[in-house]
Coordinates of C-alpha atoms and ligand atoms in Angstrom, one line a residue:
X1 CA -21.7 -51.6 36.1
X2 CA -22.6 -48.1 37.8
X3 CA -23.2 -45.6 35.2
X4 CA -20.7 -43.6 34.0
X5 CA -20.7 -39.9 35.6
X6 CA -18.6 -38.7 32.5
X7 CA -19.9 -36.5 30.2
X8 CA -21.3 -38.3 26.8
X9 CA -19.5 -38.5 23.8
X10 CA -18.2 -40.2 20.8
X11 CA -14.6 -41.9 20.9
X12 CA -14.0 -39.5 17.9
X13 CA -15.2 -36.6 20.0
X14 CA -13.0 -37.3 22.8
X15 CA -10.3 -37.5 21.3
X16 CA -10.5 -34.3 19.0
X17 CA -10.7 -33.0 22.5
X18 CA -7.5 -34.9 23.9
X19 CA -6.0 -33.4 20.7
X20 CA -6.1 -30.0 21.8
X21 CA -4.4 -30.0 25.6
X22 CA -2.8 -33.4 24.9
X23 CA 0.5 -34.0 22.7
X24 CA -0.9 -36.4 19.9
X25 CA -4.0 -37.0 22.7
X26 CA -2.4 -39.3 24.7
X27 CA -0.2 -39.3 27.6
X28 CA 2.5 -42.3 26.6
X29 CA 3.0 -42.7 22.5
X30 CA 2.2 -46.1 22.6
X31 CA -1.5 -46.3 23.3
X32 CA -2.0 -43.8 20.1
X33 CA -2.8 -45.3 16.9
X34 CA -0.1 -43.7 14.8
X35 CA 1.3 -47.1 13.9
X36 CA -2.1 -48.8 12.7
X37 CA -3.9 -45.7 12.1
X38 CA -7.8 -44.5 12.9
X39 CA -8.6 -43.4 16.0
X40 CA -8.2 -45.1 19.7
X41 CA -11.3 -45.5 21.5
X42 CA -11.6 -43.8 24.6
X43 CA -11.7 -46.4 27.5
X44 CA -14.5 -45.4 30.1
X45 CA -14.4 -48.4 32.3
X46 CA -13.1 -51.7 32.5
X47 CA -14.2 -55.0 34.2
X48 CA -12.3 -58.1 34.1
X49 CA -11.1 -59.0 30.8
X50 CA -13.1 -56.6 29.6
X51 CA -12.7 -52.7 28.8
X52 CA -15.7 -50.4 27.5
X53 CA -15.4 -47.4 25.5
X54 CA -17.3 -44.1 25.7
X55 CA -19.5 -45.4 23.1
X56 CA -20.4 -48.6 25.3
X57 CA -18.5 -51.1 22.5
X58 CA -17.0 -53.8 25.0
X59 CA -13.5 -54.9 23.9
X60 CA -11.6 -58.0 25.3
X61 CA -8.8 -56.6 26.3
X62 CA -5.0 -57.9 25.6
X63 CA -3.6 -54.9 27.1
X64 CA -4.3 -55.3 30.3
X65 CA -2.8 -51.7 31.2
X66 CA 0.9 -53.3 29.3
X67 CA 1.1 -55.7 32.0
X68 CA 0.0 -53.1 34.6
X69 CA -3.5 -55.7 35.6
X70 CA -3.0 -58.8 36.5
X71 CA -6.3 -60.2 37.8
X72 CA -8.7 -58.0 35.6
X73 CA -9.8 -54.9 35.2
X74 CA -11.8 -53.0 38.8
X75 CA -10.9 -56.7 40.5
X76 CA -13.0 -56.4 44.0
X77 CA -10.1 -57.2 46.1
X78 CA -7.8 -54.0 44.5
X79 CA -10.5 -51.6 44.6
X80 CA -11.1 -52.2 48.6
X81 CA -7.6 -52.2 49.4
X82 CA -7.6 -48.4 47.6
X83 CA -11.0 -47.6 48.9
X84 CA -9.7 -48.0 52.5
X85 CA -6.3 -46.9 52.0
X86 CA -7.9 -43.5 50.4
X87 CA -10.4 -43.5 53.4
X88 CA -7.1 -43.3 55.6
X89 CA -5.4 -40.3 53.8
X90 CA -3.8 -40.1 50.1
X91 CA -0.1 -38.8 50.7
X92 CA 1.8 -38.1 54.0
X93 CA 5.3 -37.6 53.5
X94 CA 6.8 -40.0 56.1
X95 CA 6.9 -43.6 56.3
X96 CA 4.0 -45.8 56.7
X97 CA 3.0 -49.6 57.5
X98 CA 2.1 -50.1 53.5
X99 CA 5.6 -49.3 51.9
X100 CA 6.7 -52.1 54.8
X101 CA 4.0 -54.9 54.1
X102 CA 4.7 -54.6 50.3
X103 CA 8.7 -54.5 50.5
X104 CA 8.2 -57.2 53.0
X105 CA 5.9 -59.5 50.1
X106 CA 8.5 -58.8 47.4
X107 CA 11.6 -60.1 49.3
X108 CA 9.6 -62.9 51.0
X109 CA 9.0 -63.8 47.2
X110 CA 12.3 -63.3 45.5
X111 CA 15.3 -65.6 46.4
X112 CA 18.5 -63.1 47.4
X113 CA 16.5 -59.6 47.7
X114 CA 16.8 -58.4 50.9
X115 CA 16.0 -54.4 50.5
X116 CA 13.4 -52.6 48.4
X117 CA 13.6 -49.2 47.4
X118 CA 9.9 -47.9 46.0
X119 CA 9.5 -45.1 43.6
X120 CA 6.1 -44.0 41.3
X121 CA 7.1 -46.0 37.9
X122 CA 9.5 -47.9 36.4
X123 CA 11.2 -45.4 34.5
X124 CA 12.5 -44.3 37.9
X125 CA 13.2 -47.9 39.3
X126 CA 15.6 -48.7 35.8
X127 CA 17.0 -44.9 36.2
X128 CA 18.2 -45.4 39.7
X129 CA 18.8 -48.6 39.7
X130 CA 21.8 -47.8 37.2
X131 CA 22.9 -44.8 39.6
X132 CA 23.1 -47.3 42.2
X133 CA 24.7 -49.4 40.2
X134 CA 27.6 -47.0 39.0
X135 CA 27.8 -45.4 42.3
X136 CA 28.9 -48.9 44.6
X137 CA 31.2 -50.0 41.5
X138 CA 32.7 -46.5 41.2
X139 CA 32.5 -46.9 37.0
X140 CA 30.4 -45.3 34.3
X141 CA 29.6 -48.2 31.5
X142 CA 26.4 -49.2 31.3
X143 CA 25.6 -52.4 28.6
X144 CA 21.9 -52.6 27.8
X145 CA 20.3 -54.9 24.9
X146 CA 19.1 -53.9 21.8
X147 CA 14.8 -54.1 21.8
X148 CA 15.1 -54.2 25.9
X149 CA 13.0 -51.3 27.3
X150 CA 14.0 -49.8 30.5
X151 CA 11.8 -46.6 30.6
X152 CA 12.3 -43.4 29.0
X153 CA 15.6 -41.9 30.6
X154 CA 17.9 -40.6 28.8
X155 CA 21.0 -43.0 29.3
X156 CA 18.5 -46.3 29.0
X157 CA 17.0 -45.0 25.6
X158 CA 19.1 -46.1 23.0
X159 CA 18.1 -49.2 21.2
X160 CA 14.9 -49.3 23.4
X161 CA 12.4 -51.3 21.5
X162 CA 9.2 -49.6 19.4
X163 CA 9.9 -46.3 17.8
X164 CA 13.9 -46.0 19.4
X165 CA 15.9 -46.3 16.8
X166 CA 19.3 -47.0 15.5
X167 CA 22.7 -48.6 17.3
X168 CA 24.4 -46.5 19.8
X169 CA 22.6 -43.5 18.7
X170 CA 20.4 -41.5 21.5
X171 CA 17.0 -42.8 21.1
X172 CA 14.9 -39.5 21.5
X173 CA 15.8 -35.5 20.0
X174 CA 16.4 -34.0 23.6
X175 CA 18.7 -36.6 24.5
X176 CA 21.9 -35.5 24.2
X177 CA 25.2 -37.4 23.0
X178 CA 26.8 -36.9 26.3
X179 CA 24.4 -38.8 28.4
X180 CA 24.1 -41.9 25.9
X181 CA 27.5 -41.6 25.6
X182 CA 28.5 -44.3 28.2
X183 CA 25.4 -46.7 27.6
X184 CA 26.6 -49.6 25.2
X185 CA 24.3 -51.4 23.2
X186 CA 24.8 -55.4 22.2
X187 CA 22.7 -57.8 20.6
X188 CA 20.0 -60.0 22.7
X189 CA 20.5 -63.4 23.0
X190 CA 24.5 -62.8 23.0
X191 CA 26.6 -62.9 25.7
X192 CA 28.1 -59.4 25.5
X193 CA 32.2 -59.3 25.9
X194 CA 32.9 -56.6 29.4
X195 CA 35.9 -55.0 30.4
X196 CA 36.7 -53.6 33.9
X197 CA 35.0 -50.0 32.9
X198 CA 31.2 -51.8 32.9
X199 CA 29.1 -50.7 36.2
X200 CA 26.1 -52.7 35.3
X201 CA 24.4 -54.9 32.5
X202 CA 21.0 -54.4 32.5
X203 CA 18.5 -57.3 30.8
X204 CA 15.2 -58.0 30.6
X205 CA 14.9 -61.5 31.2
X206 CA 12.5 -62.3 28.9
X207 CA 12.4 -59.0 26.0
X208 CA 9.1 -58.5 26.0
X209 CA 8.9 -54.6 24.2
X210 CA 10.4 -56.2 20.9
X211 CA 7.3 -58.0 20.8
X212 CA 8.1 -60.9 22.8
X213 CA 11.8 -62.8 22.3
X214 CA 12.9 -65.3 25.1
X215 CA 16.2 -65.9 26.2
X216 CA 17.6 -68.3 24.6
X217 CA 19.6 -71.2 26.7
X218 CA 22.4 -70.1 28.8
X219 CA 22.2 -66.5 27.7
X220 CA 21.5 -65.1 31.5
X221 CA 23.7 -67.5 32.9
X222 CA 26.3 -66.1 30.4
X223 CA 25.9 -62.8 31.5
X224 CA 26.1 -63.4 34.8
X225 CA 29.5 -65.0 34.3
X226 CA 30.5 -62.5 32.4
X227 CA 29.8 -59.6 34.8
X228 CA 31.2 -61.7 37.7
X229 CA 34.7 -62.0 35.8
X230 CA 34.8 -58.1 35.6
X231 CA 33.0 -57.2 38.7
X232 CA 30.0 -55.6 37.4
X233 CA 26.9 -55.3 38.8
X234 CA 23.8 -57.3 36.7
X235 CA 20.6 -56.0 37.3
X236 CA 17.3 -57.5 35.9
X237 CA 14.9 -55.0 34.7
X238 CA 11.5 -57.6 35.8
X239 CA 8.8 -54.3 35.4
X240 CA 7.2 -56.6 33.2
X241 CA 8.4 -60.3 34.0
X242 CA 7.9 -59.3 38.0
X243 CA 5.0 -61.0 39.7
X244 CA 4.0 -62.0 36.7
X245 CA 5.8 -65.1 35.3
X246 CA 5.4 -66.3 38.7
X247 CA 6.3 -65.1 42.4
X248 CA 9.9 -65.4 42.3
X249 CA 10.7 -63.6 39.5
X250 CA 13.5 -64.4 36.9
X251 CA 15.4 -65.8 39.6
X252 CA 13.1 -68.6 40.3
X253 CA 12.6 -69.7 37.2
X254 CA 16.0 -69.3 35.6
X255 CA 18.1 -70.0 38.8
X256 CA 20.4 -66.8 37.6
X257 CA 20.1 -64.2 41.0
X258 CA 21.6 -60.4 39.5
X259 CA 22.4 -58.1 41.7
X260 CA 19.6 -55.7 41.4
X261 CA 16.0 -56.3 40.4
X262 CA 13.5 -53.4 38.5
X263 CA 10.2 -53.9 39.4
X264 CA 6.9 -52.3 38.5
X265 CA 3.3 -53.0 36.8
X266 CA 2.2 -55.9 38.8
X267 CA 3.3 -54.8 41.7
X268 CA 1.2 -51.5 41.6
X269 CA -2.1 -52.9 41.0
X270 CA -2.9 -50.7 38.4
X271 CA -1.7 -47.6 40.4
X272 CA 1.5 -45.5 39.7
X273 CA 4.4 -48.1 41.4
X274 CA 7.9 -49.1 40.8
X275 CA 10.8 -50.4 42.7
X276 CA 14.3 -51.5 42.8
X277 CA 15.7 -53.8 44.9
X278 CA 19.0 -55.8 46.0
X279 CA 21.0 -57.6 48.4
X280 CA 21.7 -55.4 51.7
X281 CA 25.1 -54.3 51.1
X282 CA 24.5 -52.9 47.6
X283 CA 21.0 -51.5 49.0
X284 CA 23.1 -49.5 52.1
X285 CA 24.7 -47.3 49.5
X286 CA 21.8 -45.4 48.7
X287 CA 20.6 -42.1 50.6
X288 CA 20.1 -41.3 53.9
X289 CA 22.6 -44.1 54.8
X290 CA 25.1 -44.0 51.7
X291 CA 26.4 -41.6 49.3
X292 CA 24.3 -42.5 45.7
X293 CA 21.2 -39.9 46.5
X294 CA 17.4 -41.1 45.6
X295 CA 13.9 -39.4 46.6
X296 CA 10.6 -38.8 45.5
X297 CA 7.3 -36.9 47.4
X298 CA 5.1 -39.9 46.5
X299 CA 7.5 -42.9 46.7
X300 CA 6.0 -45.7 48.6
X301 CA 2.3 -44.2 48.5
X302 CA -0.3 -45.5 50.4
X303 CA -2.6 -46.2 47.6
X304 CA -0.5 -47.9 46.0
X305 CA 1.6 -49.9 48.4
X306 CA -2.4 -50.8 49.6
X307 CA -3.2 -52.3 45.8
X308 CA -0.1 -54.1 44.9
X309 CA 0.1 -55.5 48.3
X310 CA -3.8 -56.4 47.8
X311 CA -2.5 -58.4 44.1
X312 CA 0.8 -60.2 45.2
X313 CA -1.6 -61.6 48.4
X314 CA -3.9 -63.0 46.2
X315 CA -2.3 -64.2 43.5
X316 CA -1.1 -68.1 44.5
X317 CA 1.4 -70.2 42.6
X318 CA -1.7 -71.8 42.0
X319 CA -3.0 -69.3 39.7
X320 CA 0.3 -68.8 38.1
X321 CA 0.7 -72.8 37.2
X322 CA -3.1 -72.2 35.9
X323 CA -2.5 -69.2 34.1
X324 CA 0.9 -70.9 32.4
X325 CA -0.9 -73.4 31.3
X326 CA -3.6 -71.7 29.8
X327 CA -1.7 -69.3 28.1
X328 CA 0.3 -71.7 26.5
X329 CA -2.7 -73.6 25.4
X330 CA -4.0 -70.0 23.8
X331 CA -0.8 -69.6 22.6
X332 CA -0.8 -72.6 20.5
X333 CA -4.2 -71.9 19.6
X334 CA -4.0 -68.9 17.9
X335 CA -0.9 -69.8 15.9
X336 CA -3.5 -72.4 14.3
X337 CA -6.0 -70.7 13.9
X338 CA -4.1 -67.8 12.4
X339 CA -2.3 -70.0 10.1
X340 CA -5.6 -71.9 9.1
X341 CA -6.9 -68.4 8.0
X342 CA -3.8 -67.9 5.6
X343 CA -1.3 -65.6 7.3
X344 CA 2.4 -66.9 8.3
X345 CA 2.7 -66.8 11.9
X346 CA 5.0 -66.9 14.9
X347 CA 3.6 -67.2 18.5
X348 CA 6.2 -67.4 20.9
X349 CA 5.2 -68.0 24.6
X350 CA 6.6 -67.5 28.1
X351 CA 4.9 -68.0 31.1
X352 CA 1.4 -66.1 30.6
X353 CA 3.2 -63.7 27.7
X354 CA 2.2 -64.3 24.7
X355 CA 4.0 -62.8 21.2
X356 CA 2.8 -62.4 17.9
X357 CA 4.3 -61.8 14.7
X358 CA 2.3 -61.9 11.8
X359 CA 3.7 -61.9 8.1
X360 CA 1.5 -62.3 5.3
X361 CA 1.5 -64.9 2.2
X362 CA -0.6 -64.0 -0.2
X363 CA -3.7 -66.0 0.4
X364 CA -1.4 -69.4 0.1
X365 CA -1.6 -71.3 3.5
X366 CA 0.4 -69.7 6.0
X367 CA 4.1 -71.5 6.8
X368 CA 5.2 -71.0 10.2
X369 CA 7.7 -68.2 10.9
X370 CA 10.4 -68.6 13.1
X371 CA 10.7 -66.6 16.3
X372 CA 13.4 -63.7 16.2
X373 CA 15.8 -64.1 18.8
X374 CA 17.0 -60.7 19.1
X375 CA 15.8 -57.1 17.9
X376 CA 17.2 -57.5 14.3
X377 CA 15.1 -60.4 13.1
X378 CA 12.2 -58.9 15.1
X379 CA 12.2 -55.6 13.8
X380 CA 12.1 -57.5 10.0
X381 CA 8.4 -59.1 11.3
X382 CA 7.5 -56.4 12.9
X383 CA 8.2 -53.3 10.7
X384 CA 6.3 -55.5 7.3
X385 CA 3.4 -53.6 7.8
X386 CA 0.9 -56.7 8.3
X387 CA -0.2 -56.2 12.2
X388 CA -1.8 -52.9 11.4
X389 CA -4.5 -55.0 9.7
X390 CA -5.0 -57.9 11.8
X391 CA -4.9 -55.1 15.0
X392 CA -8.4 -53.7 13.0
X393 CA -9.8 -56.9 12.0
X394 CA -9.9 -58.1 15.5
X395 CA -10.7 -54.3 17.1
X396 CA -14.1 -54.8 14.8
X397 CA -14.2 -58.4 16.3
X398 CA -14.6 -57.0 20.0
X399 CA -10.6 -58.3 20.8
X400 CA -8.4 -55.2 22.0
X401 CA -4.7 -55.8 21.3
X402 CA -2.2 -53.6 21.9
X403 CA -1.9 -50.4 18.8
X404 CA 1.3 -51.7 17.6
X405 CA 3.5 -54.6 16.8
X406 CA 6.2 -54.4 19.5
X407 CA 4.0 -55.6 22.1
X408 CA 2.9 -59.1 23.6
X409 CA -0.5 -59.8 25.0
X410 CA -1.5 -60.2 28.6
X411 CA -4.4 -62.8 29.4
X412 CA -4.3 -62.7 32.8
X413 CA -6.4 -64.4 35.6
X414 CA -9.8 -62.7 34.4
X415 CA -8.8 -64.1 30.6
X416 CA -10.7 -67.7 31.1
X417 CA -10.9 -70.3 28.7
X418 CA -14.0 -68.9 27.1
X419 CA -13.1 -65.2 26.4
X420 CA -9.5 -66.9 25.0
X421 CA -11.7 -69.0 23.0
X422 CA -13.8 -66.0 21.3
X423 CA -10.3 -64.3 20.8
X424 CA -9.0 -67.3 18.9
X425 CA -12.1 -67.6 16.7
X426 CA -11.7 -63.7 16.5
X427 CA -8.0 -63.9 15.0
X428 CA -8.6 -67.3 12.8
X429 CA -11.3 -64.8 10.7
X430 CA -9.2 -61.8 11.0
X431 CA -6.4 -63.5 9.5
X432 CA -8.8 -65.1 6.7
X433 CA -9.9 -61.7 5.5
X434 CA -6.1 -60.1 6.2
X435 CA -5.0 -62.3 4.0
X436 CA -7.4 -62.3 1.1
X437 CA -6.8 -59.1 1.0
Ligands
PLP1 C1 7.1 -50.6 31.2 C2 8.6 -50.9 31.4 C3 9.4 -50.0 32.0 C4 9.0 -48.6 32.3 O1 8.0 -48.5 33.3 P1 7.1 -47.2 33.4 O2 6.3 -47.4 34.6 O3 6.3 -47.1 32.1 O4 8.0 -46.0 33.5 C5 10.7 -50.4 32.3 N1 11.2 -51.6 32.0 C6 10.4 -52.5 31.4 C7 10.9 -53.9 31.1 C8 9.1 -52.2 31.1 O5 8.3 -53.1 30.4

């Protein structure tokens, strides 16, 4: 690796710094450690499955961005596709051939999408997504699940996973009763009952910012009956589940189509990226040709178009079967291993994500847990307190997982079976000293 043209310092010296001109020293509340405590090390580089911290301690790494990477850290084939977009001009304001080619990949991929709108994250993508959504069915209700994330707007908040709170209630001060006031939340994993005042039910397909719970049978088949009856709008919030579980999205593997798709992470490459996307007619209502308005300066950038285009091409189905199948090997893995060193453990898996909830016994063996199904039952595993410990115990073992217990893991195609194997040797001794204490 070339060395680093950054100036030298500690982790701990960094982020004293970041403390000053950063809120909590970090741009997004989940990569600080305020929910296992210490201090985060500052990431200088990365390289497959690997990141590297200022003070050159190499980490596996779980995080993979939050789903962001999918082929590894600095892979060759996204930094050319950047290098030579950037050598062509960073930002121009009108269209170009990249926003095309990658709108283009996505619905080549996913059965029924036929127009892509792009936008910089997807925050935006869930945001307008629902503003689409209200504005082609004329009605304000919006029905979101409890533990599903869709971004930080204001109307999406409530009941959003890690640190959002409470039923109904606006997840963030700043938000203000008014805007939450149409957004209904309902329990995962149940079909929710709709009336004709409903514009949209947004889902994630598979809730992976509750830690990870899967749908359970004939829950997305439900709701897509259920909005049918009423004539809402269903729209499948895939920023994580995208390009990820495989190419064709929720759709392909569920065989439920909504009406609109959120996408974002994979698709980026690692650069700033979401989108939204439909069938034509719903699509047509948006600005310049419809009457639901939607813009942004950097939408459909040529760096990024260039690096998620460079990922979708060379990811194959291949890979995904390969990936699937190794994760679910690692998967199974680690719940032994875990449970061999004494901790009570849950590892649900689906696709390449990969869950963990962690409860600890007292030094007795440790009995399985059973998987939550909705935010409730996750919220009871994931609030005990015992992932804070494990997180350290493996952070000293060279395995980066995410800083708190509402997330899953990424392996990813740099994750082969030989770092997975150091990361399941790691956990089966973190959990041995977590739990004798
Ligand atoms: C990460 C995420 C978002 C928000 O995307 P940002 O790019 O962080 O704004 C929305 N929905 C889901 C399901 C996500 O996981």
């Amino acid at each position: 690796m070339a060395e680093s043209p950054l100036p030298s310092a500690s982790n701990a010296e960094w982020f004293d710094r970041a403390q000053q001109v950063l809120p909590g020293g970090v741009d997004s509340p989940v990569r600080s450690f305020a929910s296992v405590g210490g201090t985060p090390y500052t990431v200088v580089s990365g390289e497959g499955a690997y990141v590297v911290d200022a003070e050159g301690t190499r980490y596996i790494d779980l995080v993979q961005s939050y789903g962001a990477v999918l082929l590894g850290h600095a892979h060759r084939v996204v930094t050319e596709a950047i290098s030579k977009a950037a050598a062509r001009g960073t930002t121009f304001g009108a269209p170009t051939p990249g926003e095309v080619l990658l709108a283009e990949a996505i619905c080549a991929r996913v059965p029924g999408c036929e127009q892509v709108r792009l936008v910089s994250s997807g925050t935006e993508a869930a945001m307008s997504a629902v503003r689409l959504a209200r504005g082609v069915t004329s009605r304000d209700r919006v029905v979101k699940f409890d533990g599903c994330y869709h971004g930080h707007s204001d109307g999406l908040l409530a009941g959003g996973g890690s640190g959002v709170a409470m039923l109904g209630l606006p997840g963030s001060v700043g938000v203000s009763a008014g805007a939450v006031a149409a957004t209904e939340v309902v329990p995962y994993n149940v079909v929710p009952e709709l009336d004709d005042r409903v514009a949209c039910v947004i889902v994630e397909p598979v809730a992976a910012n509750m830690n990870l719970v899967v749908p359970q049978p004939g829950f997305l088949e439900g709701i897509r009956g259920a909005c049918d009856a009423v004539g809402a709008l269903l729209i499948f919030d895939e920023v994580i589940t995208g390009f990820r579980i495989g190419s064709g999205g929720a759709t392909a593997w569920s065989g439920v189509t909504p009406d609109l798709w959120c996408f974002g992470k994979v698709i980026g490459g690692g650069l700033p990226v979401g989108a939204f996307a439909g069938r034509r007619d719903i699509m047509s209502a948006l600005a310049p040709g419809g009457p639901v308005y939607q813009a942004g300066t950097l939408s459909g950038n040529p760096l990024a178009t260039a690096a998620g285009l460079a990922v979708l091409t060379h990811v194959s189905d291949a890979d995904y079967d390969a990936l699937n199948v190794r994760a679910a090997d690692f998967g199974a893995r680690l719940a032994s291993a875990i449970t061999e060193g004494g901790m009570a453990v849950s590892v649900p898996v689906f696709g390449p994500l990969v869950g963990l909830f962690l409860d600890s016994p007292n030094g007795k063996a440790g009995p399985a847990l059973t998987a939550p199904v909705d935010y409730v039952t996750a919220k009871e595993l994931a609030g005990n307190g015992v992932y804070a410990r494990f997180f350290h115990a493996m952070l000293r073992r060279g395995v980066a997982l995410a800083p708190g217990p509402y997330e899953v893991m990424f392996p990813g195609l740099a994750h082969g079976e030989d770092v997975l194997r150091q990361v399941v040797d790691a956990a089966g001794e973190s959990a041995h000293e977590v739990s004798s204490g």
